[in-house]
């Protein structure tokens, strides 16, 4: 088969479409013929040599994909050859074929086509695990989403609204903020021109839950933006890895800070997240209440171009890589 390989750590030009050995499913795994994968910021870090895959995972980029099951490993039940699915991966999505633990498969939902389904697994599991399963966002609360125009952000807006929350977002341009409003965002904040802490305090008194992709650079301001009993969930480090935390402010608000990735969780934890997503979120996707947002589709062999697009920050929603 063909897959994207990394010649050496570096800029997007190090990505090459090359022939590699076909993967084979082990016990509890399935083999997919990949229809599409999607580009995530973790892929950019791995390409640069900063984010190696977990032990035992595929060295090939790609944390999610969609495709058709072509082979079942020993002991797999509930799935059949020919099923169209999308999948959460630890790696391996940028390829014509991928091996996936059966517990990380999801059926292609509703009217979503097979290619577009590749936009769902990583964002769905990330948002649901952090905003719903951990932070327990509920109806009537305020959710602040940093990076509202990205793949995670566009999904989180829709999930927040579906749960009955007031959703605030940050983004860096008027057109991206307008697109967020069209998805349902109630409060839109241009982080280049406005202080999100002041805006939130003025509009709602603060956020109950904050989904943060920035990390260190926003740490103190995020705590300031929380209401009493607020929950800050950090899922990214675009703003650095070391910041100063005012514990007194946390104590005064009875607030919590939680940081969690998805890729390095044990297989059992990922399966539990996927099962909860299938039970509680997938009906909303099936009904069209929550939709995959795709900003661009690029041939998989041209993954370097897709990486440049994501680095430029100009796309709204997900960038997909079509295998054919």
Short mmCIF file of C-alpha atoms in Angstrom, two decimals:
data_model
loop_
_atom_site.label_atom_id
_atom_site.label_comp_id
_atom_site.label_asym_id
_atom_site.label_seq_id
_atom_site.Cartn_x
_atom_site.Cartn_y
_atom_site.Cartn_z
CA UNK A 1 0.00 0.00 0.00
CA UNK A 2 0.92 3.68 -0.10
CA UNK A 3 1.16 5.95 2.92
CA UNK A 4 2.57 9.32 3.89
CA UNK A 5 6.05 8.93 5.34
CA UNK A 6 8.30 11.48 7.07
CA UNK A 7 11.70 11.68 5.39
CA UNK A 8 13.14 13.53 8.39
CA UNK A 9 11.71 15.95 10.97
CA UNK A 10 11.03 19.31 9.41
CA UNK A 11 8.67 21.48 7.39
CA UNK A 12 5.79 20.07 5.30
CA UNK A 13 8.08 19.22 2.39
CA UNK A 14 9.45 16.23 4.35
CA UNK A 15 6.14 14.40 3.81
CA UNK A 16 6.27 11.83 1.00
CA UNK A 17 3.69 9.46 -0.54
CA UNK A 18 5.60 6.19 -0.55
CA UNK A 19 5.03 2.46 -0.76
CA UNK A 20 5.11 0.68 2.62
CA UNK A 21 4.19 -2.73 3.98
CA UNK A 22 0.51 -3.52 4.38
CA UNK A 23 -0.65 -3.63 8.03
CA UNK A 24 -2.38 -6.72 9.39
CA UNK A 25 -5.00 -6.79 12.14
CA UNK A 26 -4.19 -8.52 15.39
CA UNK A 27 -6.65 -9.95 17.92
CA UNK A 28 -9.44 -7.47 18.63
CA UNK A 29 -8.52 -5.30 15.64
CA UNK A 30 -9.93 -4.66 12.18
CA UNK A 31 -8.30 -3.65 8.91
CA UNK A 32 -9.82 -0.70 7.07
CA UNK A 33 -9.53 0.37 3.48
CA UNK A 34 -9.19 4.08 4.17
CA UNK A 35 -11.46 6.56 2.41
CA UNK A 36 -10.08 9.66 4.13
CA UNK A 37 -8.12 10.90 7.10
CA UNK A 38 -7.99 14.36 8.69
CA UNK A 39 -5.21 16.73 9.67
CA UNK A 40 -4.80 17.55 13.36
CA UNK A 41 -2.30 19.84 15.06
CA UNK A 42 -0.73 16.80 16.69
CA UNK A 43 0.24 15.68 13.18
CA UNK A 44 2.16 18.93 12.66
CA UNK A 45 4.08 18.36 15.89
CA UNK A 46 4.87 14.75 14.99
CA UNK A 47 6.12 15.85 11.57
CA UNK A 48 8.46 18.31 13.30
CA UNK A 49 9.80 15.59 15.60
CA UNK A 50 8.11 16.91 18.76
CA UNK A 51 5.30 14.38 19.30
CA UNK A 52 6.26 10.73 18.77
CA UNK A 53 3.46 8.15 18.70
CA UNK A 54 2.72 5.96 21.74
CA UNK A 55 4.71 2.73 22.07
CA UNK A 56 3.40 0.12 19.67
CA UNK A 57 1.39 2.60 17.58
CA UNK A 58 1.90 3.14 13.87
CA UNK A 59 4.65 5.61 12.97
CA UNK A 60 2.41 6.89 10.17
CA UNK A 61 0.61 10.17 10.82
CA UNK A 62 -3.15 10.30 11.26
CA UNK A 63 -5.29 10.21 14.41
CA UNK A 64 -8.60 9.47 12.69
CA UNK A 65 -9.97 8.08 9.47
CA UNK A 66 -13.03 6.77 7.70
CA UNK A 67 -13.22 3.67 5.57
CA UNK A 68 -14.60 0.21 4.93
CA UNK A 69 -13.78 -2.89 6.97
CA UNK A 70 -11.92 -5.40 4.78
CA UNK A 71 -10.66 -7.87 7.42
CA UNK A 72 -11.53 -8.81 10.99
CA UNK A 73 -8.94 -9.84 13.54
CA UNK A 74 -9.46 -12.75 15.90
CA UNK A 75 -12.24 -12.26 18.42
CA UNK A 76 -13.89 -9.20 16.84
CA UNK A 77 -17.66 -9.20 17.27
CA UNK A 78 -20.35 -6.73 16.27
CA UNK A 79 -18.62 -5.64 13.05
CA UNK A 80 -18.56 -7.19 9.59
CA UNK A 81 -16.48 -6.99 6.43
CA UNK A 82 -18.06 -4.28 4.28
CA UNK A 83 -19.20 -2.06 7.18
CA UNK A 84 -18.58 1.65 6.58
CA UNK A 85 -17.06 3.20 9.68
CA UNK A 86 -14.95 6.01 11.06
CA UNK A 87 -12.27 5.43 13.66
CA UNK A 88 -10.18 6.99 16.39
CA UNK A 89 -6.49 6.12 15.92
CA UNK A 90 -3.18 6.42 17.76
CA UNK A 91 -1.58 6.72 14.31
CA UNK A 92 -1.81 5.31 10.82
CA UNK A 93 -4.57 7.34 9.17
CA UNK A 94 -2.48 8.87 6.36
CA UNK A 95 -2.49 5.62 4.40
CA UNK A 96 -4.53 3.45 2.04
CA UNK A 97 -5.10 0.91 4.83
CA UNK A 98 -5.19 1.21 8.62
CA UNK A 99 -5.50 -1.16 11.58
CA UNK A 100 -7.88 -0.11 14.36
CA UNK A 101 -8.88 -1.65 17.71
CA UNK A 102 -12.54 -2.62 17.31
CA UNK A 103 -13.48 -0.58 20.38
CA UNK A 104 -12.42 2.60 18.58
CA UNK A 105 -14.81 2.18 15.64
CA UNK A 106 -17.95 4.21 15.08
CA UNK A 107 -20.59 3.64 12.38
CA UNK A 108 -20.88 6.37 9.75
CA UNK A 109 -23.86 8.32 11.09
CA UNK A 110 -27.05 9.44 9.38
CA UNK A 111 -26.69 11.32 6.11
CA UNK A 112 -22.93 11.85 6.53
CA UNK A 113 -21.00 10.44 3.56
CA UNK A 114 -18.04 8.13 4.06
CA UNK A 115 -15.35 10.70 3.18
CA UNK A 116 -16.80 13.44 5.40
CA UNK A 117 -17.07 11.02 8.33
CA UNK A 118 -13.27 11.26 8.68
CA UNK A 119 -13.82 14.72 10.17
CA UNK A 120 -15.62 13.32 13.20
CA UNK A 121 -13.78 10.81 15.43
CA UNK A 122 -10.98 12.92 16.94
CA UNK A 123 -13.05 16.06 17.52
CA UNK A 124 -16.07 14.14 18.75
CA UNK A 125 -14.10 12.08 21.26
CA UNK A 126 -11.97 15.03 22.40
CA UNK A 127 -14.89 17.38 22.97
CA UNK A 128 -17.20 14.78 24.48
CA UNK A 129 -14.56 13.32 26.83
CA UNK A 130 -13.49 16.72 28.14
CA UNK A 131 -16.54 18.97 28.01
CA UNK A 132 -19.23 16.41 28.84
CA UNK A 133 -17.73 13.34 30.52
CA UNK A 134 -15.20 15.26 32.64
CA UNK A 135 -16.35 18.88 32.98
CA UNK A 136 -20.04 17.82 32.93
CA UNK A 137 -21.35 20.85 31.04
CA UNK A 138 -25.08 21.14 31.65
CA UNK A 139 -28.02 23.13 30.34
CA UNK A 140 -27.93 26.80 31.29
CA UNK A 141 -24.16 26.94 31.85
CA UNK A 142 -21.64 29.04 29.91
CA UNK A 143 -19.02 27.33 27.74
CA UNK A 144 -16.02 29.29 26.44
CA UNK A 145 -14.24 27.69 23.48
CA UNK A 146 -10.85 29.04 22.47
CA UNK A 147 -10.08 28.58 18.78
CA UNK A 148 -13.74 28.44 17.82
CA UNK A 149 -13.02 28.30 14.09
CA UNK A 150 -10.91 25.12 14.17
CA UNK A 151 -11.96 21.51 14.02
CA UNK A 152 -12.35 21.13 17.78
CA UNK A 153 -13.94 24.57 18.12
CA UNK A 154 -16.59 24.12 15.43
CA UNK A 155 -17.60 20.81 16.96
CA UNK A 156 -17.62 22.16 20.53
CA UNK A 157 -19.91 25.05 19.56
CA UNK A 158 -22.50 22.62 18.25
CA UNK A 159 -22.24 20.24 21.20
CA UNK A 160 -22.56 23.12 23.67
CA UNK A 161 -25.67 24.45 21.96
CA UNK A 162 -27.19 20.95 21.73
CA UNK A 163 -26.76 20.62 25.50
CA UNK A 164 -28.48 23.96 26.13
CA UNK A 165 -25.40 25.98 27.09
CA UNK A 166 -24.55 29.57 26.24
CA UNK A 167 -21.49 29.31 24.00
CA UNK A 168 -18.74 31.94 23.76
CA UNK A 169 -15.81 31.61 21.36
CA UNK A 170 -12.55 33.33 20.55
CA UNK A 171 -11.19 33.67 17.02
CA UNK A 172 -8.88 36.05 15.18
CA UNK A 173 -10.95 37.67 12.42
CA UNK A 174 -14.47 39.02 11.83
CA UNK A 175 -15.27 36.49 9.10
CA UNK A 176 -14.25 33.54 11.28
CA UNK A 177 -16.31 34.92 14.15
CA UNK A 178 -19.30 35.31 11.83
CA UNK A 179 -18.94 31.67 10.78
CA UNK A 180 -18.93 30.70 14.46
CA UNK A 181 -22.14 32.69 14.97
CA UNK A 182 -23.75 30.81 12.09
CA UNK A 183 -22.92 27.56 13.89
CA UNK A 184 -24.69 28.84 16.99
CA UNK A 185 -22.11 30.73 19.05
CA UNK A 186 -23.85 33.29 21.27
CA UNK A 187 -20.83 35.43 22.17
CA UNK A 188 -17.94 35.97 19.74
CA UNK A 189 -14.66 37.53 20.84
CA UNK A 190 -11.85 38.74 18.58
CA UNK A 191 -8.81 37.81 20.67
CA UNK A 192 -6.65 40.24 18.70
CA UNK A 193 -8.81 43.21 19.67
CA UNK A 194 -10.76 42.24 22.81
CA UNK A 195 -10.02 40.87 26.28
CA UNK A 196 -12.05 37.68 26.60
CA UNK A 197 -12.06 37.99 30.39
CA UNK A 198 -13.70 41.43 30.28
CA UNK A 199 -16.19 40.42 27.59
CA UNK A 200 -17.29 37.28 29.45
CA UNK A 201 -17.59 39.05 32.78
CA UNK A 202 -19.70 41.74 31.16
CA UNK A 203 -21.95 39.35 29.24
CA UNK A 204 -22.38 36.39 31.59
CA UNK A 205 -20.31 36.94 34.73
CA UNK A 206 -17.81 34.37 33.46
CA UNK A 207 -17.65 30.83 32.13
CA UNK A 208 -18.62 27.61 33.87
CA UNK A 209 -16.47 25.54 31.51
CA UNK A 210 -13.52 26.64 29.37
CA UNK A 211 -12.11 24.43 26.61
CA UNK A 212 -8.59 25.72 26.03
CA UNK A 213 -6.13 24.92 23.25
CA UNK A 214 -3.53 27.51 24.26
CA UNK A 215 -2.11 26.25 27.53
CA UNK A 216 0.43 28.39 29.37
CA UNK A 217 -0.20 31.79 27.79
CA UNK A 218 -3.91 31.76 28.71
CA UNK A 219 -3.64 30.02 32.08
CA UNK A 220 -4.04 33.01 34.40
CA UNK A 221 -6.66 34.75 32.29
CA UNK A 222 -8.67 31.56 31.95
CA UNK A 223 -8.82 31.24 35.74
CA UNK A 224 -9.90 34.89 35.94
CA UNK A 225 -12.67 34.18 33.43
CA UNK A 226 -14.17 31.30 35.42
CA UNK A 227 -17.30 31.60 37.54
CA UNK A 228 -17.58 29.97 40.95
CA UNK A 229 -17.11 26.19 40.67
CA UNK A 230 -15.77 26.69 37.15
CA UNK A 231 -13.85 24.01 35.25
CA UNK A 232 -10.90 24.80 33.00
CA UNK A 233 -10.01 21.98 30.59
CA UNK A 234 -6.68 22.29 28.76
CA UNK A 235 -6.26 20.22 25.60
CA UNK A 236 -3.47 22.06 23.78
CA UNK A 237 -0.18 23.89 24.18
CA UNK A 238 -0.18 26.37 21.30
CA UNK A 239 0.65 29.10 23.81
CA UNK A 240 3.45 27.25 25.59
CA UNK A 241 3.91 24.65 28.30
CA UNK A 242 4.86 26.62 31.43
CA UNK A 243 2.65 29.20 33.08
CA UNK A 244 1.98 30.69 36.49
CA UNK A 245 -1.10 29.52 38.35
CA UNK A 246 -2.70 31.60 41.11
CA UNK A 247 -3.84 28.91 43.53
CA UNK A 248 -5.54 31.55 45.65
CA UNK A 249 -7.80 32.47 42.75
CA UNK A 250 -8.64 28.80 42.25
CA UNK A 251 -9.46 28.35 45.93
CA UNK A 252 -11.57 31.47 45.98
CA UNK A 253 -13.67 30.19 43.12
CA UNK A 254 -13.62 26.50 44.11
CA UNK A 255 -12.41 26.05 40.52
CA UNK A 256 -10.54 23.18 38.92
CA UNK A 257 -7.93 22.85 36.19
CA UNK A 258 -7.81 19.63 34.19
CA UNK A 259 -5.40 18.80 31.38
CA UNK A 260 -5.97 15.77 29.18
CA UNK A 261 -4.81 14.38 25.88
CA UNK A 262 -6.49 11.58 23.99
CA UNK A 263 -3.76 9.84 22.01
CA UNK A 264 -1.85 8.31 24.94
CA UNK A 265 -4.87 7.00 26.86
CA UNK A 266 -5.03 3.22 27.28
CA UNK A 267 -7.08 1.31 24.73
CA UNK A 268 -9.71 0.56 27.38
CA UNK A 269 -10.21 4.27 28.14
CA UNK A 270 -10.51 5.13 24.47
CA UNK A 271 -13.06 2.36 24.01
CA UNK A 272 -15.12 3.73 26.92
CA UNK A 273 -15.07 7.24 25.41
CA UNK A 274 -16.04 5.91 21.98
CA UNK A 275 -18.89 3.90 23.52
CA UNK A 276 -20.25 6.98 25.31
CA UNK A 277 -19.92 9.05 22.13
CA UNK A 278 -21.84 6.41 20.20
CA UNK A 279 -24.59 6.21 22.81
CA UNK A 280 -25.13 9.89 23.60
CA UNK A 281 -23.55 12.06 20.87
CA UNK A 282 -24.04 9.95 17.75
CA UNK A 283 -27.86 10.35 17.81
CA UNK A 284 -27.34 14.13 17.59
CA UNK A 285 -25.02 13.65 14.59
CA UNK A 286 -27.47 11.20 13.02
CA UNK A 287 -30.24 13.81 13.33
CA UNK A 288 -28.06 16.60 11.92
CA UNK A 289 -28.06 18.61 15.16
CA UNK A 290 -24.26 18.28 15.27
CA UNK A 291 -22.55 18.24 11.86
CA UNK A 292 -18.99 17.67 10.66
CA UNK A 293 -17.52 20.95 9.43
CA UNK A 294 -15.07 20.48 6.56
CA UNK A 295 -13.12 23.46 5.29
CA UNK A 296 -10.97 21.76 2.67
CA UNK A 297 -10.41 18.35 1.07
CA UNK A 298 -6.94 17.55 -0.31
CA UNK A 299 -5.65 14.35 -1.98
CA UNK A 300 -3.76 12.34 0.62
CA UNK A 301 -0.65 12.28 -1.54
CA UNK A 302 -0.60 16.09 -1.17
CA UNK A 303 -0.56 16.04 2.63
CA UNK A 304 2.23 18.65 2.66
CA UNK A 305 -0.19 21.18 1.18
CA UNK A 306 -2.79 20.31 3.82
CA UNK A 307 -0.24 20.82 6.60
CA UNK A 308 0.60 24.27 5.24
CA UNK A 309 -3.08 25.16 5.19
CA UNK A 310 -3.52 24.23 8.83
CA UNK A 311 -0.36 26.09 9.84
CA UNK A 312 -1.57 29.23 8.07
CA UNK A 313 -4.77 29.14 10.14
CA UNK A 314 -6.99 30.18 7.23
CA UNK A 315 -9.35 27.20 7.05
CA UNK A 316 -12.67 27.02 8.94
CA UNK A 317 -13.28 23.54 10.33
CA UNK A 318 -11.37 20.42 9.37
CA UNK A 319 -8.89 19.69 6.58
CA UNK A 320 -9.44 16.22 5.10
CA UNK A 321 -7.10 13.96 3.15
CA UNK A 322 -8.88 11.86 0.54
CA UNK A 323 -7.18 8.52 -0.05
CA UNK A 324 -8.51 8.23 -3.63
#
